[in-house]
Short mmCIF file of C-alpha atoms and ligand atoms in Angstrom, two decimals:
data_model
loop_
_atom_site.label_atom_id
_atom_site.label_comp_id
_atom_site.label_asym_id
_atom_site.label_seq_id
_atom_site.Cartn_x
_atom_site.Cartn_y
_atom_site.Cartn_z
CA UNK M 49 50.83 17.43 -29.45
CA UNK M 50 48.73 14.59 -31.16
CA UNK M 51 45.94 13.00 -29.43
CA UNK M 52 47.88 9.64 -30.22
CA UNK M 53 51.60 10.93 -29.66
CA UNK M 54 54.08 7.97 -28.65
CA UNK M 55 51.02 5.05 -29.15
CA UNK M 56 51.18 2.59 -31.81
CA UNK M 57 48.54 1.31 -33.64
CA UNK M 58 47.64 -2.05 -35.34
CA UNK M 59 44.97 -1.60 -37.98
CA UNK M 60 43.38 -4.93 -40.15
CA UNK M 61 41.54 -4.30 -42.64
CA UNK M 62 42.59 -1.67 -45.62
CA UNK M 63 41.44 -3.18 -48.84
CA UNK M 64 42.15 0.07 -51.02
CA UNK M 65 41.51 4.28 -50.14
CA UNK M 66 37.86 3.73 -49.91
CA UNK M 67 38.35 1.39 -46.55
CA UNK M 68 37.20 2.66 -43.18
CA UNK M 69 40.19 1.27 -42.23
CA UNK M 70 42.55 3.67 -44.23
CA UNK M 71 40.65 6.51 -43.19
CA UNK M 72 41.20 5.20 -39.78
CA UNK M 73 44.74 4.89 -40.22
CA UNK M 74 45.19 8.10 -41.80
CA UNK M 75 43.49 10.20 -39.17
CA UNK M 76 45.87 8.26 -36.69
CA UNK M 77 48.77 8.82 -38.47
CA UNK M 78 47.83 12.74 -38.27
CA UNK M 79 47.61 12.63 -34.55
CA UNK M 80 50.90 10.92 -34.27
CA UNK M 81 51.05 7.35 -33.72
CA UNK M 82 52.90 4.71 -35.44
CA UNK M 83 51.25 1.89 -37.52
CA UNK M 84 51.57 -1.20 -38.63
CA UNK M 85 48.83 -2.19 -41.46
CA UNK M 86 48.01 -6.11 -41.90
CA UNK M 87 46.59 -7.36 -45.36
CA UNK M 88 44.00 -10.50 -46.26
CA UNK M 89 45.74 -11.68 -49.72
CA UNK M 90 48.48 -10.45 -52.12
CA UNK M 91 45.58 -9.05 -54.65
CA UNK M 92 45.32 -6.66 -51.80
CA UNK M 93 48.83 -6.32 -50.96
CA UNK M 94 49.38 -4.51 -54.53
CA UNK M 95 47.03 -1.70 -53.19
CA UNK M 96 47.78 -1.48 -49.60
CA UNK M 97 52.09 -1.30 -49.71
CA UNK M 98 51.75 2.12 -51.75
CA UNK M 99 49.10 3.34 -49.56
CA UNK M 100 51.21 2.27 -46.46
CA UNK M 101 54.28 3.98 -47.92
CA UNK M 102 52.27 7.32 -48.65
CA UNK M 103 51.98 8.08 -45.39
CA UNK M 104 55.33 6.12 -43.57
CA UNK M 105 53.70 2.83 -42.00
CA UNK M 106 56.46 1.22 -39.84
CA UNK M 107 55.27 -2.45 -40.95
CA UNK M 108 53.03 -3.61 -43.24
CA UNK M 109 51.87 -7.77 -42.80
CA UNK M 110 49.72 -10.59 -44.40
CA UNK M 111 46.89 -11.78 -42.38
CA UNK M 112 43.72 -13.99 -43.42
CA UNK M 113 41.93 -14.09 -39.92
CA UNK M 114 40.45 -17.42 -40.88
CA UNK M 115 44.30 -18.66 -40.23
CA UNK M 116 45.79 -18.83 -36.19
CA UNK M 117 49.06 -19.20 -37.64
CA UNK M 118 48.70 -16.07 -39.76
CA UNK M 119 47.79 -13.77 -36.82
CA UNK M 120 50.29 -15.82 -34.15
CA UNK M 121 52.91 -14.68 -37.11
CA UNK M 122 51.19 -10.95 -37.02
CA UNK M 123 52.16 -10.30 -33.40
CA UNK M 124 55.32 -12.25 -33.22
CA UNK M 125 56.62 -9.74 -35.82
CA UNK M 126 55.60 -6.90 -34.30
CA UNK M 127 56.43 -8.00 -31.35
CA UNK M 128 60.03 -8.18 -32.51
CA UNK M 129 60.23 -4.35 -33.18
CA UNK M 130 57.97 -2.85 -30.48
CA UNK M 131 57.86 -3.13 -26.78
CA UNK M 132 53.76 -3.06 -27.02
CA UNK M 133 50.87 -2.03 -28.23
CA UNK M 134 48.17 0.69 -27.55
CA UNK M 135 45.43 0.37 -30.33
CA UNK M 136 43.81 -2.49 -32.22
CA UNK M 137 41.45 -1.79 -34.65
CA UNK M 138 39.46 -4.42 -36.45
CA UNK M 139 37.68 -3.39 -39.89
CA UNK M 140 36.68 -6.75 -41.24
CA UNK M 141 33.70 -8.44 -42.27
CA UNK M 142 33.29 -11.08 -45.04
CA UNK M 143 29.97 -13.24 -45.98
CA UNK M 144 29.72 -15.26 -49.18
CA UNK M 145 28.07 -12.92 -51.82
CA UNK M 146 25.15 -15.41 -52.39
CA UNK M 147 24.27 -15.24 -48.89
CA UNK M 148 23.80 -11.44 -49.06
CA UNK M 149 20.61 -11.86 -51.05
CA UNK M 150 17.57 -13.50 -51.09
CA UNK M 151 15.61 -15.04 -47.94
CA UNK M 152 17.33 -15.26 -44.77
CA UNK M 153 15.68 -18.91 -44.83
CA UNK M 154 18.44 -19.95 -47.06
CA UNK M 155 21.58 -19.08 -44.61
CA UNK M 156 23.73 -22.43 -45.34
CA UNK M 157 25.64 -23.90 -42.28
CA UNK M 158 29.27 -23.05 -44.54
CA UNK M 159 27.73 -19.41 -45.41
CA UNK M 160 26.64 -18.70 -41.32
CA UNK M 161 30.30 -20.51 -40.34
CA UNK M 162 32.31 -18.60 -42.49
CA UNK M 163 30.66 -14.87 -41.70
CA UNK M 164 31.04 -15.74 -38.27
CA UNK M 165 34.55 -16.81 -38.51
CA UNK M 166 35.58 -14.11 -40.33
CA UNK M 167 33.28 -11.53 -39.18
CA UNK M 168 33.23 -11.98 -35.16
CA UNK M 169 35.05 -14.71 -33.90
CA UNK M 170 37.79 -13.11 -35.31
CA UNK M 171 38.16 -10.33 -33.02
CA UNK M 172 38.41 -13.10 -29.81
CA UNK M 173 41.47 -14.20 -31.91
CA UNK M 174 43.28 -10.67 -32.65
CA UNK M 175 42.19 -9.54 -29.43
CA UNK M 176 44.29 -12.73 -27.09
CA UNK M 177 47.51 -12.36 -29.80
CA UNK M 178 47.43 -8.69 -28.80
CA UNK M 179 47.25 -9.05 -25.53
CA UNK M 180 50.77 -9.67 -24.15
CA UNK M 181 51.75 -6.56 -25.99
CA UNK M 182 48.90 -4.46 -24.55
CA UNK M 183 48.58 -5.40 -21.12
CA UNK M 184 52.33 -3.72 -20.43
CA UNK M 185 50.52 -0.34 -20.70
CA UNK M 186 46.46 -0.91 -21.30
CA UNK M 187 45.27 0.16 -24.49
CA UNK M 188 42.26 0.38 -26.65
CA UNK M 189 40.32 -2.20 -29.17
CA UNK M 190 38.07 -1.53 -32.12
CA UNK M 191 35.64 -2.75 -33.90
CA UNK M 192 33.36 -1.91 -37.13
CA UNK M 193 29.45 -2.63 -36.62
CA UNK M 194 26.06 -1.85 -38.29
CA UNK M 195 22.77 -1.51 -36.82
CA UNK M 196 21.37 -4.64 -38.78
CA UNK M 197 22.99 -6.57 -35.43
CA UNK M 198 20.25 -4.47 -33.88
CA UNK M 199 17.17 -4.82 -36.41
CA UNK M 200 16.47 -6.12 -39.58
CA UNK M 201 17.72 -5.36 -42.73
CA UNK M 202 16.63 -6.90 -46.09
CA UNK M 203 19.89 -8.61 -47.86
CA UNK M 204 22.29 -8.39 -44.93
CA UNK M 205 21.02 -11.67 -43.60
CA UNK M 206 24.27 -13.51 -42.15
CA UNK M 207 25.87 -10.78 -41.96
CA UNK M 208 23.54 -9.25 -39.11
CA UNK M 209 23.82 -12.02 -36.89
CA UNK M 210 27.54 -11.77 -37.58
CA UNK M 211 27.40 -8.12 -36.11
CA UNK M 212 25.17 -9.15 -33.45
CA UNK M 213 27.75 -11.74 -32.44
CA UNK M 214 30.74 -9.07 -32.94
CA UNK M 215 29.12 -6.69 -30.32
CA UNK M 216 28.13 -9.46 -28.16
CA UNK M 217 31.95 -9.87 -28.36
CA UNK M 218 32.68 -6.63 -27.75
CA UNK M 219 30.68 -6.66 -24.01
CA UNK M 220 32.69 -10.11 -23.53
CA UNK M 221 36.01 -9.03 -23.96
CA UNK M 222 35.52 -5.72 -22.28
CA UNK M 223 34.71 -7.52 -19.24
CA UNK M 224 37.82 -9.80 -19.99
CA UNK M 225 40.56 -7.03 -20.37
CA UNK M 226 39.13 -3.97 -18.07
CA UNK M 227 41.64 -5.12 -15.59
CA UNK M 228 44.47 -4.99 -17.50
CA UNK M 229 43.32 -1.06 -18.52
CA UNK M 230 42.40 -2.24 -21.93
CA UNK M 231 39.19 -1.31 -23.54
CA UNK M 232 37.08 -2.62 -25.67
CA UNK M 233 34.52 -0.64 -27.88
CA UNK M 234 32.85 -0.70 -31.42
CA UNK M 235 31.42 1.95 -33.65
CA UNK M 236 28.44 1.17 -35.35
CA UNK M 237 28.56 3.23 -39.01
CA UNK M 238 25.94 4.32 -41.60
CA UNK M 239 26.14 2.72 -45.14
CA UNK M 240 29.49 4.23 -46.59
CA UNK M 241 30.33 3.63 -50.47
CA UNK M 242 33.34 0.79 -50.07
CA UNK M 243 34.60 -2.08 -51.50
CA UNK M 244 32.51 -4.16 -49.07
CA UNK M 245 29.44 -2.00 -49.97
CA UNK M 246 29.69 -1.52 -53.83
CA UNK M 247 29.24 -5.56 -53.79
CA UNK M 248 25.92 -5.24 -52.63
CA UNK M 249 23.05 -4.36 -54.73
CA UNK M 250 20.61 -1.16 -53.89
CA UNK M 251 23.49 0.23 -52.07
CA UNK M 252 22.20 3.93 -53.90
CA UNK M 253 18.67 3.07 -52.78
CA UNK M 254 20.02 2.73 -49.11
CA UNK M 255 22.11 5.87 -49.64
CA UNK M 256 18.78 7.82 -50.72
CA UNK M 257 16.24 6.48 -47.87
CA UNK M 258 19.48 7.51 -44.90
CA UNK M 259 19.65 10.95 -46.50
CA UNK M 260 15.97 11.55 -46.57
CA UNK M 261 15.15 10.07 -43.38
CA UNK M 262 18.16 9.99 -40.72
CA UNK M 263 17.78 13.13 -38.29
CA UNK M 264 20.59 14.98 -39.91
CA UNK M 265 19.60 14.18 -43.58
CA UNK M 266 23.35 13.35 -44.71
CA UNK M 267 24.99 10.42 -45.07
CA UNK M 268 28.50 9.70 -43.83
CA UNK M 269 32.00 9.61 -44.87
CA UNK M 270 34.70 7.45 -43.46
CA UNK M 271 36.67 10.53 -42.21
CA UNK M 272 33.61 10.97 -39.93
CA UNK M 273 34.27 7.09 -38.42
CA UNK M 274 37.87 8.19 -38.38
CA UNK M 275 37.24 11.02 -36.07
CA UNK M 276 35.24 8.83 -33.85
CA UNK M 277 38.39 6.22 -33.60
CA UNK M 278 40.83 8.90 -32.95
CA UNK M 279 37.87 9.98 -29.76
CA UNK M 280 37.47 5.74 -28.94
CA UNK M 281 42.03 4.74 -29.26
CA UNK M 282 42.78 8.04 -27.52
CA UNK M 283 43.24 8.94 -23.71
CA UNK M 284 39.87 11.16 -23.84
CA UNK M 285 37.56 7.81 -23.79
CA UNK M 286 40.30 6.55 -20.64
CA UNK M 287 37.14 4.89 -18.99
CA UNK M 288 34.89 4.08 -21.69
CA UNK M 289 34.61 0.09 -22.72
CA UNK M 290 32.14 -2.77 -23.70
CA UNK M 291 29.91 0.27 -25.99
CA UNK M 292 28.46 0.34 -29.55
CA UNK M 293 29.13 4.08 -30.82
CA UNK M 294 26.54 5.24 -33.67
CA UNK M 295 28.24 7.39 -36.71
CA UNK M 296 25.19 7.34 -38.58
CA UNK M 297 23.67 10.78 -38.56
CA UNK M 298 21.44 10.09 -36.02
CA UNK M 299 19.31 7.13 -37.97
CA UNK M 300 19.25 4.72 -35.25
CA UNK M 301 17.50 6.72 -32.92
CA UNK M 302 14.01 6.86 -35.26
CA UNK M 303 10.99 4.56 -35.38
CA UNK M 304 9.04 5.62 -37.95
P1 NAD Y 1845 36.42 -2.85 -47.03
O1 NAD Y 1845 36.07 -3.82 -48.10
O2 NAD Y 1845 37.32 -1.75 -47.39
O3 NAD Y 1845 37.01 -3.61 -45.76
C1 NAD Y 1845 36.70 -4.94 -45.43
C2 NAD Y 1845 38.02 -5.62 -45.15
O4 NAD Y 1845 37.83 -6.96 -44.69
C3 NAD Y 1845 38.92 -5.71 -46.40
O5 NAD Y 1845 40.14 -5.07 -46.15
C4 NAD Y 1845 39.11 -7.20 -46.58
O6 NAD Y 1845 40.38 -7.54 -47.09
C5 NAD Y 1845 38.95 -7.67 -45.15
N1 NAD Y 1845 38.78 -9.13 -45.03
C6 NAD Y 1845 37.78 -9.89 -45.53
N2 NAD Y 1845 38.04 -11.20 -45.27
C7 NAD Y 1845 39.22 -11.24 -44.61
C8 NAD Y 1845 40.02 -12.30 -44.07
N3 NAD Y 1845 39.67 -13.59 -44.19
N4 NAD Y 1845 41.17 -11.98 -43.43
C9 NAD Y 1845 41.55 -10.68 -43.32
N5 NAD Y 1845 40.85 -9.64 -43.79
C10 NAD Y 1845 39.69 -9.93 -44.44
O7 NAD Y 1845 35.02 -2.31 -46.49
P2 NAD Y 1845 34.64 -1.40 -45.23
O8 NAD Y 1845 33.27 -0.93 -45.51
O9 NAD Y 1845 35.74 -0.46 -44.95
O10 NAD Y 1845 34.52 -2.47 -44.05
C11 NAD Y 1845 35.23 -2.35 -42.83
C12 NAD Y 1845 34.34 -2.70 -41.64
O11 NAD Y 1845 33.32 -1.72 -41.53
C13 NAD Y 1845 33.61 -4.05 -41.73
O12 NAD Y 1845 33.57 -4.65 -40.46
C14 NAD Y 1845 32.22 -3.64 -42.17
O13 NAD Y 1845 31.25 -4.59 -41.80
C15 NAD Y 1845 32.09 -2.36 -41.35
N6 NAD Y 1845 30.99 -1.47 -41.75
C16 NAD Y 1845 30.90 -1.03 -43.04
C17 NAD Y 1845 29.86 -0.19 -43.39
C18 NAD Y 1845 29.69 0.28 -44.82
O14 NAD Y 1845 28.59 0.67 -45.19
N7 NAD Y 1845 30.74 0.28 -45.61
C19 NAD Y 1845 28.91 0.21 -42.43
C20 NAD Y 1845 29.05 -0.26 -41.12
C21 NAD Y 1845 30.10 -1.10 -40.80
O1 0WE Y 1846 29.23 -4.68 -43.42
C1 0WE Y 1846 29.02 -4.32 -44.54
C2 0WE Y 1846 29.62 -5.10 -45.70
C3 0WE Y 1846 29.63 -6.57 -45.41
C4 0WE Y 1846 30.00 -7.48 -46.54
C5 0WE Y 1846 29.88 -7.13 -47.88
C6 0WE Y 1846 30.23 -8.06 -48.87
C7 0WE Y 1846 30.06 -7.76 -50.33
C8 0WE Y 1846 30.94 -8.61 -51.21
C9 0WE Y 1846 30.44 -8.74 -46.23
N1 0WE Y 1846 30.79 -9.65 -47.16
C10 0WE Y 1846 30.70 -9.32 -48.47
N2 0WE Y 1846 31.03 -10.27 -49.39
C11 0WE Y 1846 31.09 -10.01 -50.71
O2 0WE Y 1846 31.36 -10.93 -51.52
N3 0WE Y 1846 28.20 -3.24 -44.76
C12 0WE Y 1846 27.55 -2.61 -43.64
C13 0WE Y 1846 27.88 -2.71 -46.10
C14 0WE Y 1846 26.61 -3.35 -46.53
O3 0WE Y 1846 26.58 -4.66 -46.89
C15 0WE Y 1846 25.26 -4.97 -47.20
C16 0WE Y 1846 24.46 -3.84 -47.01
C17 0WE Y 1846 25.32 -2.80 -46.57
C18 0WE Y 1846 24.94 -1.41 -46.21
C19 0WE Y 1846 24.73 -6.18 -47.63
C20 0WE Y 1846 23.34 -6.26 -47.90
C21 0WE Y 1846 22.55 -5.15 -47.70
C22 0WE Y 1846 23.08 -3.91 -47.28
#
């Protein structure tokens, strides 16, 4: 038996086979749920339907997060085919490029608005559309974090206060939904080679100080954030909620 027999899964965010996401959904499909995939924009869609069909996705749906109607229309159609829902996982995070460089002094009001929108308030949004459909039975909700929420790291700017917003969000909702037997957790992940991190410049230089430097001296792969989803959506974290989960070799734990 699969750790995720008879649940079904929502997952946002697969860009291409590099996403978190996609390992995420893979390692679920493995343990035996059913999934439905959502995608930001057609350029994506041409990347994400053969990916979807590789490995038998039940439903596969647009979804820019900046738009209510959008997600409304994401649950309404699943809605339609299933009686609920048991997992939620949100792997998204989007900051203008420019505001991913340079001083922190810069942040425009548009930039810090639209990395928030996209970035954390989105969750709050996902998280109430899901909710009829997870209440029925409880279920579980994840999200994707760094430790630059936590401290500071040069270039992610925006983005950090983003992520410190998103697990603020994460504590908030947990409180909101524990009733209902839903949780609410997010795993905080090294620096992994994707889409989101090949647009950002010294990624290899990052790569380098982790390996030399975090307590296990490796970096990590997405199958290893996988395996903590499958841990975080399945019945063996039943009364877990409102954490931040570090994949990240150890790193967080050192000073100097
Ligand atoms: P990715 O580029 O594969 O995924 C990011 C996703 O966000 C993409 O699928 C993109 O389409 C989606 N997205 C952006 N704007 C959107 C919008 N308006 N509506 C809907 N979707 C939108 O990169 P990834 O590294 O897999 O990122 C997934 C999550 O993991 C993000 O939250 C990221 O911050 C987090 N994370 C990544 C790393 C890393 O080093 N790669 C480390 C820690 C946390
Ligand atoms: O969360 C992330 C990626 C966030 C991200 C990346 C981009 C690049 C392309 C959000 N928006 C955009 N917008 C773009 O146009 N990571 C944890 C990976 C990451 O991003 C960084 C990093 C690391 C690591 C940005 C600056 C410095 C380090």
């Amino acid at each position: 038996m699969g750790l995720l027999e008879g649940k079904k899964a929502v997952i946002f965010g697969v860009a291409n086979e590099k996403s978190i996401a996609w390992a995420i959904a893979q390692a679920f499909k493995e343990e035996g749920a059913e999934l439905a995939l959502t995608y930001a924009n057609d350029a994506i869609a041409k990347r994400v339907f053969p990916l979807a069909e590789s490995i038998g996705v039940s439903q596969v749906l647009p979804c820019d997060v900046t738009s209510d109607e959008d997600i409304q229309k994401v649950f309404f159609e699943i809605g339609k085919k299933w009686d609920g829902i048991d997992i939620l996982v949100h792997s998204l995070a989007f900051a203008n490029r420019d505001e991913l460089k340079g001083s922190f002094l810069n942040t425009s009001r548009a930039g810090f608005a639209l990395a928030m929108d996209i970035s954390a308030y989105s969750l709050i949004a996902l998280a109430r559309e899901a909710y009829p459909l997870m209440k029925v039975k409880g279920g579980s909700v994840l999200a994707m974090t760094y430790y630059a929420a936590e401290k500071v790291f040069p270039n992610y700017n925006v983005m950090g206060v983003a992520k410190s917003a998103l697990e603020a969000n994460v504590r908030y909702l947990a409180e909101a939904v524990g009733v209902d037997g839903i949780r609410v957790n997010a795993i905080s992940a090294g620096p992994v080679k994707t889409l989101a991190a090949s647009g950002v410049g010294g990624f290899h230089q990052i790569a380098a100080h982790i390996e030399a430097r975090a307590p296990m001296r490796s970096n990590i792969e997405q199958r290893d954030v996988a395996n903590a989803a499958l841990f975080l959506a399945s019945d063996l974290s039943r009364r877990v909620t409102g954490g931040v989960h570090f994949v990240d070799s150890g790193y967080n734990i050192m000073g100097m």
